[in-house]
C-alpha positions in Angstrom: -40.3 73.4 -54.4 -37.9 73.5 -51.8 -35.3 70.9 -53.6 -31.9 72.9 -51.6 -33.0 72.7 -48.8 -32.0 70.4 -46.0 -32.0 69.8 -42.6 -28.8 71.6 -41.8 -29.9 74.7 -43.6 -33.3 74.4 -41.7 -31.5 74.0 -38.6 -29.3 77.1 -39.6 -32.1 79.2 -40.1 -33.7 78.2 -36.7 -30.9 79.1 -34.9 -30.5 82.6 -36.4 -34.0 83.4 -35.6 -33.6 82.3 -32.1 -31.1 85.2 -31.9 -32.7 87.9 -34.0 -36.0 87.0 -32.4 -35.3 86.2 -28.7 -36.6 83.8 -27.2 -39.3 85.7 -25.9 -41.3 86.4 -29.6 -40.1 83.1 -31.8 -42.8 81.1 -30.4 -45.7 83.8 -31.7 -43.9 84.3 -35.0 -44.1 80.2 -34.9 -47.2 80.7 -34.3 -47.8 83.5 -37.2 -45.8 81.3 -40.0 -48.2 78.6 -39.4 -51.2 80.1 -39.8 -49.7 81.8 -42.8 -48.5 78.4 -44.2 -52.5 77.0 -43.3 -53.9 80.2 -44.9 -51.9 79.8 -47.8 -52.8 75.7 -48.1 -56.4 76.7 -47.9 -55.8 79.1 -50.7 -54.7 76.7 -53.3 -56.8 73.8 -52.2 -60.2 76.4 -53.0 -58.8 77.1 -56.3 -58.1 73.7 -56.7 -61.9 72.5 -55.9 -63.0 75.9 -58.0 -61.1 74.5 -61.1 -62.4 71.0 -60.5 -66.2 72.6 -60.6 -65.6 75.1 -63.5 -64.0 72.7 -65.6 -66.3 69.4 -64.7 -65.3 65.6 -65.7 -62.5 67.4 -68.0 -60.8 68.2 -65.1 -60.1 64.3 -64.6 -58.5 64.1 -68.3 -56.3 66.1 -68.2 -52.6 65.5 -68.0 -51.7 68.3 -65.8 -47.8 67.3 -65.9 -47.3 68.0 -69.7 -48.8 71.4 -68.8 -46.1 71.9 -66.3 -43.8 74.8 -67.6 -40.4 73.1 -65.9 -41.1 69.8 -68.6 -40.7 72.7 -71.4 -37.8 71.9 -73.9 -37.7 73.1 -76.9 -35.2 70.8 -78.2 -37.0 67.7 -77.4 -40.9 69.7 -78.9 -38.5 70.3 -82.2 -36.8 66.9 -82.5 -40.5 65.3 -82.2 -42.1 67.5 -84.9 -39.1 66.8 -87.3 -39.1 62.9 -86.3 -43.1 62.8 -86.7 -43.9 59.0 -88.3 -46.9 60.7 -90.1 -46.0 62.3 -93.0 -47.4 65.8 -93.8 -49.7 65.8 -96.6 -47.5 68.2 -99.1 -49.8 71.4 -100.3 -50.2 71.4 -104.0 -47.7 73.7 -106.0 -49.2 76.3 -107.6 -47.5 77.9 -110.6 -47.6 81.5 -111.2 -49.0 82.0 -114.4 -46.4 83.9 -117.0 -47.0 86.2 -119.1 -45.2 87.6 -121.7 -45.1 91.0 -120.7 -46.5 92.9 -117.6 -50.3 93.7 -117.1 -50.1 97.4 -117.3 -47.9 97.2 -120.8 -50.5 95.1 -121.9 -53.5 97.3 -120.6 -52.2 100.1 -122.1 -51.8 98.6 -125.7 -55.1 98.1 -125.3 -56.3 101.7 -124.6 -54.2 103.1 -127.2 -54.7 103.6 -130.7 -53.0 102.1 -133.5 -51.8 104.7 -135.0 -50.9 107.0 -132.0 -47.3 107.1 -130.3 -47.1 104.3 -127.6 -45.5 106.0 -124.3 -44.6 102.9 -122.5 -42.6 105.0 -119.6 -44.1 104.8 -116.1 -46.8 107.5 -115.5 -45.1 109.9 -112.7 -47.0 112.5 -111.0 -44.7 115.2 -110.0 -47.0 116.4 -107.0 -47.2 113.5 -105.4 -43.4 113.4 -104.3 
């Protein structure tokens, strides 16, 4: 969590308190970032034991690392779905079925008579637009 930060830094930022503070109130805000730091411990080790009863023996199981949103790469989740050694099982291809010409030419041939004119234009309704 704190990866940057060193002693001299620490040391840095000790000293600069010492002069914003005094020394008369840097041994209560000592004081006052300690208990915060133990309040904040106490925090996360309750959710911690809350998790472990909600969740049960699963808790135990699981790999809590690979959950870890700082191991995310995409590059390496893409590279090991494209490298999988199973193969996929390819979905059947499913032809479209042709026809020779369109359903509603074909409906309307059907509906009209023999001997009548065939309008074959598509119907418009003028009110509609």
């Amino acid at each position: 969590m704190f990866n940057g930060l060193s002693f001299e830094k620490l040391l840095l930022v000790g000293v600069i308190a010492v002069f914003l503070l005094g020394p008369d109130k840097l041994p209560s805000y000592a004081a006052k970032l300690g208990r915060l730091v133990r309040t904040l411990r106490d925090y996360a080790d309750g959710a911690k034991v809350r998790m472990k009863e909600e969740m049960g023996p699963e808790f135990d199981e699981v790999d809590w690392k690979k959950l870890d949103p700082r191991q995310y790469d995409p590059r390496r989740i893409i590279r090991e779905a494209l490298l999988d050694d199973a193969p996929a099982a390819a979905a059947p291809v499913v032809k479209p079925v042709s026809r020779p010409e369109p359903a509603y030419l074909s409906r309307k041939k059907d509906a009209v008579q023999p001997d009548a004119p065939q309008d074959l234009s598509t119907p418009y309704d003028s009110e509609s637009t």
